[in-house]
PDB file of C-alpha atoms in Angstrom:
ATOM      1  CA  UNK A   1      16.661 -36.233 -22.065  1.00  0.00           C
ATOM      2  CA  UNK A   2      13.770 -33.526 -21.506  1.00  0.00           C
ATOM      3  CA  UNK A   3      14.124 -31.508 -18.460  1.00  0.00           C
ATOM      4  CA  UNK A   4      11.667 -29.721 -16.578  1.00  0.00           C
ATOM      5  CA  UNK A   5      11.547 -26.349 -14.432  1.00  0.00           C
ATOM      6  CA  UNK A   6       8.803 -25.196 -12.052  1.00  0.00           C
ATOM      7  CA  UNK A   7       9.492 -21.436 -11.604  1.00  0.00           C
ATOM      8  CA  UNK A   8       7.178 -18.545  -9.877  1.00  0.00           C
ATOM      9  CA  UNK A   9       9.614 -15.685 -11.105  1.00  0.00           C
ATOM     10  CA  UNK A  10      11.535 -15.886 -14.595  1.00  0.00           C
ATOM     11  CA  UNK A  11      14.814 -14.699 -14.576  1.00  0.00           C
ATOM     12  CA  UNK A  12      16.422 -12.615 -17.542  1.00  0.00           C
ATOM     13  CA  UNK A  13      17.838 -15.165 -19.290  1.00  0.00           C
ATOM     14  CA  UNK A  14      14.364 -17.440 -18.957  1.00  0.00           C
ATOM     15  CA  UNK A  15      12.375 -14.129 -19.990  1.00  0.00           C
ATOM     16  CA  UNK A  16      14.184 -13.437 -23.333  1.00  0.00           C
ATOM     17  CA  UNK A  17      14.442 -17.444 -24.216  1.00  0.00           C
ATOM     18  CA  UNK A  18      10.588 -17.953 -23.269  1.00  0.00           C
ATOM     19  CA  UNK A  19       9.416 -14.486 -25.616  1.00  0.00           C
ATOM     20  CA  UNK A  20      11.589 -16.435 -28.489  1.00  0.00           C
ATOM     21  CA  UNK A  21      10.020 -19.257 -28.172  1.00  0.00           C
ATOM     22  CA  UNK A  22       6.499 -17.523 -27.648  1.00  0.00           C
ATOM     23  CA  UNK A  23       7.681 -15.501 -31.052  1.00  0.00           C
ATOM     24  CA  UNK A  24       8.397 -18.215 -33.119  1.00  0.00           C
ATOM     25  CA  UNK A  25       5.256 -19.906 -32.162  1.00  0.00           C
ATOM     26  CA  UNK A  26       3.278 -17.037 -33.222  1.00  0.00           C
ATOM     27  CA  UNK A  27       4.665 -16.657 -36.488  1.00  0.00           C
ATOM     28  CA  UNK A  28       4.464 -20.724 -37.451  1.00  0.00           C
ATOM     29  CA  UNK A  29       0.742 -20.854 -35.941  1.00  0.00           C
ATOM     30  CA  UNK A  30      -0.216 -17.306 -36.748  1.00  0.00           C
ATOM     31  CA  UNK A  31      -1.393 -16.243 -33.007  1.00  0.00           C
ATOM     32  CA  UNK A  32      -1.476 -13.007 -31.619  1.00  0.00           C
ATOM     33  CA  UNK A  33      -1.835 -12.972 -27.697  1.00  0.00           C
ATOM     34  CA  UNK A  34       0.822 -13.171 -25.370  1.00  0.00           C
ATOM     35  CA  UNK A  35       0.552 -14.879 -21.857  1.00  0.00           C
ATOM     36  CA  UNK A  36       1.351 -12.559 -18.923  1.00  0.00           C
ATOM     37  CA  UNK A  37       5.169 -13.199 -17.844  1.00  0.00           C
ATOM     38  CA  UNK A  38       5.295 -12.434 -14.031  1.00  0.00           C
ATOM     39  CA  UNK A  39       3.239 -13.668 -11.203  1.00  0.00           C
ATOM     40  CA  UNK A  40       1.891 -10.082  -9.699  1.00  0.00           C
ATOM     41  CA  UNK A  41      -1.392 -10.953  -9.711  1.00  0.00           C
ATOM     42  CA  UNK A  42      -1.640 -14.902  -9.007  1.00  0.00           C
ATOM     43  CA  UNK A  43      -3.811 -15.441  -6.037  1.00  0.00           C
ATOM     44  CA  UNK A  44      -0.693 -17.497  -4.134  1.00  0.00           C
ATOM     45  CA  UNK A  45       2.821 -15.846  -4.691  1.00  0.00           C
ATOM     46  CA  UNK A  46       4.879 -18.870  -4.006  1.00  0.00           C
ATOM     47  CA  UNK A  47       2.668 -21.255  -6.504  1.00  0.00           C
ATOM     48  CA  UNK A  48       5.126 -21.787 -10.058  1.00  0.00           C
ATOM     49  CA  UNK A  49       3.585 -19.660 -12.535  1.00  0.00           C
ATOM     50  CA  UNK A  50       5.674 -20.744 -15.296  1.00  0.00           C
ATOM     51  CA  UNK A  51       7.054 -24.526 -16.092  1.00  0.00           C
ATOM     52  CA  UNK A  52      10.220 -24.720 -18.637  1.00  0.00           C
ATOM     53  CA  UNK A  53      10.796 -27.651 -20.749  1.00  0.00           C
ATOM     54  CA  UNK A  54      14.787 -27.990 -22.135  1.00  0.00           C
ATOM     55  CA  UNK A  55      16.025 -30.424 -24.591  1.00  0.00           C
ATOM     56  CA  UNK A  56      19.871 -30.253 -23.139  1.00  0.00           C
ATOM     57  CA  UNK A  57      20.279 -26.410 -22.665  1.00  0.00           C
ATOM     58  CA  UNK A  58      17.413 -25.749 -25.587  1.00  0.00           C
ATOM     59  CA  UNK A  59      13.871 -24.295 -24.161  1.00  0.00           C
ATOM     60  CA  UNK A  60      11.227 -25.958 -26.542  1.00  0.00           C
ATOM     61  CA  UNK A  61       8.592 -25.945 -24.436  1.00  0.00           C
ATOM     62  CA  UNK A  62       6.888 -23.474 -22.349  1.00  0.00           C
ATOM     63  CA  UNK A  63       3.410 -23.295 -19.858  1.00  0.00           C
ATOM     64  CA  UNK A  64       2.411 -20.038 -18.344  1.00  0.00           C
ATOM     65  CA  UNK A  65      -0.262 -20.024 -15.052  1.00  0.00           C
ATOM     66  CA  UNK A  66      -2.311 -17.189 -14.875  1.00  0.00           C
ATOM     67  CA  UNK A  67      -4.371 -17.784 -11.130  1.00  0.00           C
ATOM     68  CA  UNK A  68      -5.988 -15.004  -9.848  1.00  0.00           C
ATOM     69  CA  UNK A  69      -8.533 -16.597  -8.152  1.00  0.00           C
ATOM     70  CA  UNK A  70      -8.792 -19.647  -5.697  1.00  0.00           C
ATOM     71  CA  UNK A  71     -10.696 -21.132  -8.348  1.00  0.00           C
ATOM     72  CA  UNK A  72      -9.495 -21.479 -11.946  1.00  0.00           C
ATOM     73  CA  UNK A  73      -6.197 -21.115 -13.818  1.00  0.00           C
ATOM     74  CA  UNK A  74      -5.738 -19.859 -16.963  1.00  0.00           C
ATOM     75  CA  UNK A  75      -3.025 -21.993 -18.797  1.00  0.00           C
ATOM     76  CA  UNK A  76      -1.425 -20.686 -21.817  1.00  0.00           C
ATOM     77  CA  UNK A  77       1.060 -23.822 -23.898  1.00  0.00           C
ATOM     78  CA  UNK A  78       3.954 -23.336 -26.031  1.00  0.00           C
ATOM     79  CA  UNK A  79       5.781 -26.215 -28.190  1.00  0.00           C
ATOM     80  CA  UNK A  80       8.564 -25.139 -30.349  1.00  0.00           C
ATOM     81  CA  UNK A  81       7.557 -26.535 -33.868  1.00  0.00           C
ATOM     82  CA  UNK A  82      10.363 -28.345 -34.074  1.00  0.00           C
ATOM     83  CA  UNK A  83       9.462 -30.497 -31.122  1.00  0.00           C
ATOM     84  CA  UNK A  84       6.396 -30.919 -31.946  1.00  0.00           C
ATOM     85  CA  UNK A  85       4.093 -34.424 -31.693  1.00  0.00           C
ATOM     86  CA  UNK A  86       6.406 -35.824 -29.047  1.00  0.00           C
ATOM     87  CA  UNK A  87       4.107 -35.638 -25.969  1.00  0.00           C
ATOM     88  CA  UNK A  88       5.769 -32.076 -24.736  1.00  0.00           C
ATOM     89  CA  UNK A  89       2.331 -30.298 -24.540  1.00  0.00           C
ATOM     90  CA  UNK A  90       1.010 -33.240 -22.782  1.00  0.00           C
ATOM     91  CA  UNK A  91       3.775 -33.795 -20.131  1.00  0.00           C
ATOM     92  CA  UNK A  92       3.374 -29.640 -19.815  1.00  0.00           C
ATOM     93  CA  UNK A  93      -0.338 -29.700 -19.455  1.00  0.00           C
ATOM     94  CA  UNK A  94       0.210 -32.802 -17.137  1.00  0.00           C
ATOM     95  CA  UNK A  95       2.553 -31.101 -14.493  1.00  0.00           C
ATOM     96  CA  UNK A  96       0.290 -27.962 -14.663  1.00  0.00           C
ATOM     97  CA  UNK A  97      -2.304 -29.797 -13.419  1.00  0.00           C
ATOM     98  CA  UNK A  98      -0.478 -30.982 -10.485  1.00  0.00           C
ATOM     99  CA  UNK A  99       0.779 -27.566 -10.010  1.00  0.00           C
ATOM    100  CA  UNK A 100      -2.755 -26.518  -9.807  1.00  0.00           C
ATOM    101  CA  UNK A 101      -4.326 -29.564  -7.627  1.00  0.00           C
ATOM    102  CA  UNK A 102      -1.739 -28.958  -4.998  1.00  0.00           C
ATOM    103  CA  UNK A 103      -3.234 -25.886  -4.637  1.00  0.00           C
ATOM    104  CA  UNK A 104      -7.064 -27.172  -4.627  1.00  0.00           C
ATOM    105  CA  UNK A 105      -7.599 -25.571  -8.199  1.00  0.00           C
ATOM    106  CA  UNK A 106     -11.081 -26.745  -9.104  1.00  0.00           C
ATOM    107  CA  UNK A 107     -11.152 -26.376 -13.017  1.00  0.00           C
ATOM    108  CA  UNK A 108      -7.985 -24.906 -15.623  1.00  0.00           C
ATOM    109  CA  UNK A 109      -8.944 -22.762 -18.866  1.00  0.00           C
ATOM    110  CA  UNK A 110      -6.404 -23.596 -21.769  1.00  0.00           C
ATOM    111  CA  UNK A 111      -6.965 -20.200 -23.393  1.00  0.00           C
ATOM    112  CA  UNK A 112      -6.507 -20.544 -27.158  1.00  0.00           C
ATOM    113  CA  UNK A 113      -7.195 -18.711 -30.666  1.00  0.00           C
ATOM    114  CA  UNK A 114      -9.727 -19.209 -33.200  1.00  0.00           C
ATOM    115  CA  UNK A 115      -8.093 -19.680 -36.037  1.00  0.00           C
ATOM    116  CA  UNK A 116      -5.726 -22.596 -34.342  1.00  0.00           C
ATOM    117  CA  UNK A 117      -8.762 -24.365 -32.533  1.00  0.00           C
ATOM    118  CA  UNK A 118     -10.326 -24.431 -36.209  1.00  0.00           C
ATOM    119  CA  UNK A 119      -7.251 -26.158 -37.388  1.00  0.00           C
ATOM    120  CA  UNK A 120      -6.619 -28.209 -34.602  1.00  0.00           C
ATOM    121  CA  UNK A 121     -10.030 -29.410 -33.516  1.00  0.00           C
ATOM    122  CA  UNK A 122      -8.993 -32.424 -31.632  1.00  0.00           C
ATOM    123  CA  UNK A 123      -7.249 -30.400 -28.698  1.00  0.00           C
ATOM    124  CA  UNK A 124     -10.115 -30.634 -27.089  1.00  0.00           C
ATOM    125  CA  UNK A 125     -10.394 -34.294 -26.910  1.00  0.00           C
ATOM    126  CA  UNK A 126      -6.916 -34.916 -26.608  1.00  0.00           C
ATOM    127  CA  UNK A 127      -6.759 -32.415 -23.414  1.00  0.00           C
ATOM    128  CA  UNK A 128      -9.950 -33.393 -21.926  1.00  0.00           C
ATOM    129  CA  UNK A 129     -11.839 -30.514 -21.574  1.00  0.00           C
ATOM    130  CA  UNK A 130     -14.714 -28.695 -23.007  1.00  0.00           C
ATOM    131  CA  UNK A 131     -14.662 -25.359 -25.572  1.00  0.00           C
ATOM    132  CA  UNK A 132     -17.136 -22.876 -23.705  1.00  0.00           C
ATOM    133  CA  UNK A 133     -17.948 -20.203 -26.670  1.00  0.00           C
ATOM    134  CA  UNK A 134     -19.377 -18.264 -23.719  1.00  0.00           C
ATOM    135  CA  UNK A 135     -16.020 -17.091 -22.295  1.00  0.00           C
ATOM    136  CA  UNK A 136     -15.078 -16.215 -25.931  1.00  0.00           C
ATOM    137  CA  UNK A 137     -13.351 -12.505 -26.148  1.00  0.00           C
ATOM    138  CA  UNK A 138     -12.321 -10.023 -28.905  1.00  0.00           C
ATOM    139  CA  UNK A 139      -8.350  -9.585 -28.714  1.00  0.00           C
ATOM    140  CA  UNK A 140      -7.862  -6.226 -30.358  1.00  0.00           C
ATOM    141  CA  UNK A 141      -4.496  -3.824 -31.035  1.00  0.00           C
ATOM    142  CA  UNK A 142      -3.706  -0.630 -31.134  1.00  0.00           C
ATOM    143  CA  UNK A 143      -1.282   1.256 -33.541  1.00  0.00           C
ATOM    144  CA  UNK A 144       0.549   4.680 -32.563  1.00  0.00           C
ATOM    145  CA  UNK A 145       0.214   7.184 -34.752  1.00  0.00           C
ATOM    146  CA  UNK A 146       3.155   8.833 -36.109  1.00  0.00           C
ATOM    147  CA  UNK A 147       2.840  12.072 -34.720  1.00  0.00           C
ATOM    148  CA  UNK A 148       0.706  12.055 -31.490  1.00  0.00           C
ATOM    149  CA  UNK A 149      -0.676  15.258 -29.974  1.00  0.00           C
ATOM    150  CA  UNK A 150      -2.738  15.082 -26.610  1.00  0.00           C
ATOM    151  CA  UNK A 151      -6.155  15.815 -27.297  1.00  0.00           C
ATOM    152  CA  UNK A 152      -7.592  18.899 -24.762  1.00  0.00           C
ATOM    153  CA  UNK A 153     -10.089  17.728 -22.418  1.00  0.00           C
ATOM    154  CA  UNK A 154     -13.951  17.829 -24.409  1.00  0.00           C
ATOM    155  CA  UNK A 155     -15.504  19.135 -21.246  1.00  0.00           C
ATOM    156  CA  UNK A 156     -13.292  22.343 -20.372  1.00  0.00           C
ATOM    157  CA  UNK A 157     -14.871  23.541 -17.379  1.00  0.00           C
ATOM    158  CA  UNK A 158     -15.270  20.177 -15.576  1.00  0.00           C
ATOM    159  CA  UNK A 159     -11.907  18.681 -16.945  1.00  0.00           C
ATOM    160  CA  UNK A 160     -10.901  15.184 -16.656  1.00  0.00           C
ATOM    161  CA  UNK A 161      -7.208  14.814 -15.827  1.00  0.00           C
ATOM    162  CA  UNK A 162      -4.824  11.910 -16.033  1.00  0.00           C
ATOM    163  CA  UNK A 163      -2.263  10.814 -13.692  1.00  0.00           C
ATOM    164  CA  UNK A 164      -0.334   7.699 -12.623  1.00  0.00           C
ATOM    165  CA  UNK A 165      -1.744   6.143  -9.159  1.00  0.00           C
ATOM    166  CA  UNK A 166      -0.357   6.415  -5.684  1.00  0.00           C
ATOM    167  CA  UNK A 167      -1.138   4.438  -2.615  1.00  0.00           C
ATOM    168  CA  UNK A 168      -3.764   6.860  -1.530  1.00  0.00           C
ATOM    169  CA  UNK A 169      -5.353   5.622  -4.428  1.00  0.00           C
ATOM    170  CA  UNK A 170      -5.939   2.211  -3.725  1.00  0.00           C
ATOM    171  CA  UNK A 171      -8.926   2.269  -1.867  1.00  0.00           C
ATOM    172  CA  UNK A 172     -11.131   4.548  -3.976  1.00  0.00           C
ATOM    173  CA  UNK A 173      -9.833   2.548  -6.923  1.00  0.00           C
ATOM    174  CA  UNK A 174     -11.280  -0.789  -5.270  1.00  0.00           C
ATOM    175  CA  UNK A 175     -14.406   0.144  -4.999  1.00  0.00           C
ATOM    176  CA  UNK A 176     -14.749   1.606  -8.046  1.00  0.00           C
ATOM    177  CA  UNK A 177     -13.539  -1.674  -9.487  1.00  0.00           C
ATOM    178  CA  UNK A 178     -15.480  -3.851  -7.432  1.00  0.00           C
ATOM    179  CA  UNK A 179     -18.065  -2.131  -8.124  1.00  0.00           C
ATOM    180  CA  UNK A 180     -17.466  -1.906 -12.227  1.00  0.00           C
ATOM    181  CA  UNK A 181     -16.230  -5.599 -12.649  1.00  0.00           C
ATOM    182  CA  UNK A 182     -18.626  -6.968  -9.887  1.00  0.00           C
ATOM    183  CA  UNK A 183     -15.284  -8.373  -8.129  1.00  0.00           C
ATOM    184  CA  UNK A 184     -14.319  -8.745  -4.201  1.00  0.00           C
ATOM    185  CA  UNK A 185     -13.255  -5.535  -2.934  1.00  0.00           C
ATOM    186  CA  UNK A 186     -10.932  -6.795  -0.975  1.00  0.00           C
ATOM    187  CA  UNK A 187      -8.854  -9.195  -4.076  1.00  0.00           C
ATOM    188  CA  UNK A 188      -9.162  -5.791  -6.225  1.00  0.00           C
ATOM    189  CA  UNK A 189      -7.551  -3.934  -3.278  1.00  0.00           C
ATOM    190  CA  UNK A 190      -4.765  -6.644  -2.716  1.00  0.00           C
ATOM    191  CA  UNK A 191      -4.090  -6.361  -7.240  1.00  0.00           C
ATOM    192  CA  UNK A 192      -3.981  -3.101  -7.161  1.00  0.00           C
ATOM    193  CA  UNK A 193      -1.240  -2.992  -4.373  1.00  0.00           C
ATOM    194  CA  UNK A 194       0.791  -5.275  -6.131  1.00  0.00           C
ATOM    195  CA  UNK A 195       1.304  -3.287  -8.946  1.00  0.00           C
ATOM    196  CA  UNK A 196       3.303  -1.241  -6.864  1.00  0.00           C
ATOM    197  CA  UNK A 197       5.805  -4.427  -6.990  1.00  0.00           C
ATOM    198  CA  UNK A 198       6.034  -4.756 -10.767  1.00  0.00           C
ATOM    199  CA  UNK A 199       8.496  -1.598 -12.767  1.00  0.00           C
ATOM    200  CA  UNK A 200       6.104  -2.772 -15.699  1.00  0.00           C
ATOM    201  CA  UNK A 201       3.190  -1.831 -14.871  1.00  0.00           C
ATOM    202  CA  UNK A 202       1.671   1.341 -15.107  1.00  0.00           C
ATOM    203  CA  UNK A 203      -2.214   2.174 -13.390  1.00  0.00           C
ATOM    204  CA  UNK A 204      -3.308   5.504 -14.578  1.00  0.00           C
ATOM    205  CA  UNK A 205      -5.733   7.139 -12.114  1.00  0.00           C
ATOM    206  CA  UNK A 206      -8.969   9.369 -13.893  1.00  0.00           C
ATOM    207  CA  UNK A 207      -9.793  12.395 -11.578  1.00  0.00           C
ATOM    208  CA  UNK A 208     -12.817  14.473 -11.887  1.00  0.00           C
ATOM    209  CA  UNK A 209     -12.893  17.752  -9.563  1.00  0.00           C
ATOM    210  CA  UNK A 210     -10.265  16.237  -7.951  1.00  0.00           C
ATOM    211  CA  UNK A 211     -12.096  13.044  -7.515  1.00  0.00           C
ATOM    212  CA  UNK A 212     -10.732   9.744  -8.477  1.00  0.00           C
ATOM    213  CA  UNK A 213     -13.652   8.038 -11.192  1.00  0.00           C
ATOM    214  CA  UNK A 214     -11.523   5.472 -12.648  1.00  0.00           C
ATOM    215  CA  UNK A 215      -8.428   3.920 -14.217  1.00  0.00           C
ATOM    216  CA  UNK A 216      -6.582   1.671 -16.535  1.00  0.00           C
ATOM    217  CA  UNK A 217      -3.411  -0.530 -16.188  1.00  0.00           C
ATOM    218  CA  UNK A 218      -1.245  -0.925 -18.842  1.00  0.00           C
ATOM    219  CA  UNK A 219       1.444  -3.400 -18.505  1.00  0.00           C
ATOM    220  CA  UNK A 220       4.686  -2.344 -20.769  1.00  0.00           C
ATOM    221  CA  UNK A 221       5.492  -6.137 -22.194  1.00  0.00           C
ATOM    222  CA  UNK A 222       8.733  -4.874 -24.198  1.00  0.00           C
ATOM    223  CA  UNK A 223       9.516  -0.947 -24.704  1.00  0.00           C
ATOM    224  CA  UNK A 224       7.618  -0.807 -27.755  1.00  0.00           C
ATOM    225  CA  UNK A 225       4.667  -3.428 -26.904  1.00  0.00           C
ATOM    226  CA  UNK A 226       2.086  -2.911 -24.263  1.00  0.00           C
ATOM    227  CA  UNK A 227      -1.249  -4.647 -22.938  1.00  0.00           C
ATOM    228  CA  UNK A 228      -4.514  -2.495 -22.202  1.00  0.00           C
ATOM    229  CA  UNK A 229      -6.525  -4.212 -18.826  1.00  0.00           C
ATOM    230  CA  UNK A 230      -8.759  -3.121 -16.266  1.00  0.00           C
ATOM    231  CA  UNK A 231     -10.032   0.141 -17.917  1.00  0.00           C
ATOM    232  CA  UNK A 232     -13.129   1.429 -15.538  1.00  0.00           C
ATOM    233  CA  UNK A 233     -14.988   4.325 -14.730  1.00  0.00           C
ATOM    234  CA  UNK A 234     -17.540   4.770 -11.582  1.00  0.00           C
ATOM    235  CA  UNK A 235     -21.173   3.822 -12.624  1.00  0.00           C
ATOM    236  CA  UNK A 236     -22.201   7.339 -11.758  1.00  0.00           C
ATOM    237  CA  UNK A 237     -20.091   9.192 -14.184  1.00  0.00           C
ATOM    238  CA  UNK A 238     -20.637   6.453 -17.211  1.00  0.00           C
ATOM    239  CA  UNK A 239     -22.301   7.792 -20.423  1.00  0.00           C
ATOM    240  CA  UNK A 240     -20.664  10.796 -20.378  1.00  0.00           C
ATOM    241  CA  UNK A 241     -17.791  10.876 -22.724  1.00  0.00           C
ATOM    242  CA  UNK A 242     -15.676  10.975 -19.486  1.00  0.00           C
ATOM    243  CA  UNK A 243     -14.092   7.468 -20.057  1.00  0.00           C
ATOM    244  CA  UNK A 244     -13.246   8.028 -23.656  1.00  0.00           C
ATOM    245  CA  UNK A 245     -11.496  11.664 -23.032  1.00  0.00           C
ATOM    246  CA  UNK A 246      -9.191   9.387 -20.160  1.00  0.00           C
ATOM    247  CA  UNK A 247      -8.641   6.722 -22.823  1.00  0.00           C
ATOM    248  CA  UNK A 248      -7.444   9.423 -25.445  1.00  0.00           C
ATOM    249  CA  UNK A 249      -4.730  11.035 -22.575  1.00  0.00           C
ATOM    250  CA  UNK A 250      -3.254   7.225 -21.517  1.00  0.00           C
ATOM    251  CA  UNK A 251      -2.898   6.871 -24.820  1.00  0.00           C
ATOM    252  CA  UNK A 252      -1.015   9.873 -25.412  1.00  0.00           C
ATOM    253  CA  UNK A 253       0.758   9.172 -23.078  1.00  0.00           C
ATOM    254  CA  UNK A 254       2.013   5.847 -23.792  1.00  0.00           C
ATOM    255  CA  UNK A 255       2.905   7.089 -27.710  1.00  0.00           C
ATOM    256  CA  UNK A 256       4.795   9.733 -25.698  1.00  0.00           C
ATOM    257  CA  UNK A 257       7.069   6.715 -24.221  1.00  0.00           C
ATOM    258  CA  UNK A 258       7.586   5.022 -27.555  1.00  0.00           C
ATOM    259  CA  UNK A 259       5.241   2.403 -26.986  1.00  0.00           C
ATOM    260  CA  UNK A 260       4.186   1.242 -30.496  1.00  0.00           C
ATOM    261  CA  UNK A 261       1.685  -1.074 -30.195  1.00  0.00           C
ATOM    262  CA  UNK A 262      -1.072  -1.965 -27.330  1.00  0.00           C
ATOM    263  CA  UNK A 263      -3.134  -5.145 -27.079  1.00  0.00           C
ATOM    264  CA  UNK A 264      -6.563  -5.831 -24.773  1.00  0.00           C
ATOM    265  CA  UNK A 265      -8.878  -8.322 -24.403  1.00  0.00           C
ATOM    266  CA  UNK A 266     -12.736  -7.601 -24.490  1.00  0.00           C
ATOM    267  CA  UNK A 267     -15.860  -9.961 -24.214  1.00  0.00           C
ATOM    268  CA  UNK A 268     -16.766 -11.361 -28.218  1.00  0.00           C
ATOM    269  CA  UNK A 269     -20.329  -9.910 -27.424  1.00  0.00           C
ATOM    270  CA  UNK A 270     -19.834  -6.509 -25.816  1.00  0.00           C
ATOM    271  CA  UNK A 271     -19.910  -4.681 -29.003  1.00  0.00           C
ATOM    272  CA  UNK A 272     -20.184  -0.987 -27.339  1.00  0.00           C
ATOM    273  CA  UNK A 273     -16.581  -1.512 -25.747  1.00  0.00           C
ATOM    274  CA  UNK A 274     -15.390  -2.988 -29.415  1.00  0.00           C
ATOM    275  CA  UNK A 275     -16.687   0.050 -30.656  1.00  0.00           C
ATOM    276  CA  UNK A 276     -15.204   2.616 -28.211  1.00  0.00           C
ATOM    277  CA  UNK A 277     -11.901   0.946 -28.782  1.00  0.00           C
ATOM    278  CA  UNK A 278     -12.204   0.864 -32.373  1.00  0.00           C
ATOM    279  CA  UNK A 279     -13.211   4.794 -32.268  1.00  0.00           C
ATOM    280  CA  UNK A 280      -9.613   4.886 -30.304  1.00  0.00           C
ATOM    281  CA  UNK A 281      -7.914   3.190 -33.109  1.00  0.00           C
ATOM    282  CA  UNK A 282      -7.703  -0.566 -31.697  1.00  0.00           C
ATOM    283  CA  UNK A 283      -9.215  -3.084 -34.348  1.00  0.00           C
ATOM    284  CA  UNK A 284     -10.024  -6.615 -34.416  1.00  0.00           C
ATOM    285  CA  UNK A 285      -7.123  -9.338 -34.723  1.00  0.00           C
ATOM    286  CA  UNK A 286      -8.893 -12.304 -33.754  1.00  0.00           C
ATOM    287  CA  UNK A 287     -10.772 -14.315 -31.257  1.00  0.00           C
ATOM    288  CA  UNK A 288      -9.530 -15.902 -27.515  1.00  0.00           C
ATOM    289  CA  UNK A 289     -11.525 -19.268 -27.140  1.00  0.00           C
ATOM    290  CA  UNK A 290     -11.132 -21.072 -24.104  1.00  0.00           C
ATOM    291  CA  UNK A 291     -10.866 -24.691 -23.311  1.00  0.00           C
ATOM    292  CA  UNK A 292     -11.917 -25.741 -19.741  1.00  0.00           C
ATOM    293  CA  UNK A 293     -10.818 -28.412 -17.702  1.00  0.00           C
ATOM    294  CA  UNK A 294     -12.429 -30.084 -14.188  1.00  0.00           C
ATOM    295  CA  UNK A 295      -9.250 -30.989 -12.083  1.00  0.00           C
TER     296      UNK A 295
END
């Protein structure tokens, strides 16, 4: 008989079983993303992030809730192939919504890929909701090289230094974000201070003259697998080569660790970031579609 969990918080055990199911899933459908495993940055802590499905003491199915807003979820499904056409997405999908309605969630995004909604075409009818090509974004990796040496600042006599961020950061770094992302200054503020709860996550803070002008946050998924979000600079000091010299350092930096490989997300149609990244060494795996929902 199919059980079902409700968890905000994975344990060890849950975390490896849920990344092997996630891996086999990848390799059958050939998909590339991976859904954020902890609940840092959901808008209500105590909400379940995560539902579990077990055939007897076998995980074969797997829903991750991604809420950082009062407003929409982000929903990310797993089936082990094995399982598959029995209803498991469904009943998954179903108690997500729930979830999400018990919380006054307007609307859930089922994020997807391109190359499975082009082979599975009928998710969107059989999920009720509606493919919005608008939301569409470039998922992109990076590669360390084998031998990495930290690139000297361009700019020598105004030099841009690196460092990872401290609580007297946070409330330069909101407005700066706020600002950049054109966000609430008070959710970026409450994000950035949970970071301090999660050992894997790492915000690196971009000072200028000893003034803060911007960061990144890279979350460190396995010890050789990252993910690339929130990279910003202030507005004033864009154009100037001063956000690509801080990318070049993080990602030094991150080599230094043993990180191997780093993923990020950027909007399909903001070419000028794609190329940046690309200049950086990321390049193109494939696209994140999204699926939306009205609860």
């Amino acid at each position: 008989m199919m059980e079902f969990k409700t968890t905000n918080n994975l344990n060890v055990t849950e975390y490896q079983t849920v990344n092997a199911l996630i891996s086999k899933c990848q390799k059958v459908d050939q998909l590339f993303d991976m859904p954020y495993l902890a609940n840092t940055f959901n808008f209500y802590p105590a909400m379940p992030a995560f539902i579990l499905a077990y055939e007897a003491t076998t995980l074969v199915g797997f829903v991750s809730i991604y809420a950082a807003t009062d407003f929409d979820a982000n929903l990310m499904v797993y089936v082990d192939p094995m399982y598959r056409r029995q209803g498991i997405a469904t009943k998954l999908l179903q108690q997500a919504k729930q979830i999400c309605q018990t919380y006054e969630y307007v609307e859930i995004v089922i994020q997807t890929e391109a190359q499975q909604l082009a082979k599975l075409p009928t998710l969107v009818t059989k999920f009720k909701v509606a493919h919005d090509p608008t939301l569409a974004e470039a998922l992109m990796q990076w590669h360390a090289p084998m031998l990495v040496h930290p690139k000297e600042p361009a700019i020598k006599e105004v030099p841009l230094t690196v460092r990872l961020v401290t609580l007297a950061d946070v409330k330069p770094l909101a407005k700066i974000h706020a600002q950049g992302f054109d966000d609430d200054v008070h959710e970026v503020t409450r994000d950035l201070t949970a970071t301090f709860t999660n050992d894997n996550l790492q915000v690196y803070v971009f000072e200028l003259n000893k003034q803060v002008v911007g960061s990144v946050t890279i979350e460190v998924a396995t010890a050789a697998t990252g993910y690339l979000f929130g990279y910003v600079i202030k507005k004033s000091q864009q154009g100037k080569g001063y956000g690509q010299q801080a990318l070049a350092q993080v990602l030094a930096l991150i080599a230094a660790q043993g990180v191997k490989t780093l993923s990020l997300a950027v909007d399909k149609n903001n070419l000028r970031a794609q190329y940046i990244y690309q200049k950086h060494g990321f390049v193109m795996q494939t696209t994140l579609e999204y699926l939306v929902g009205v609860l």
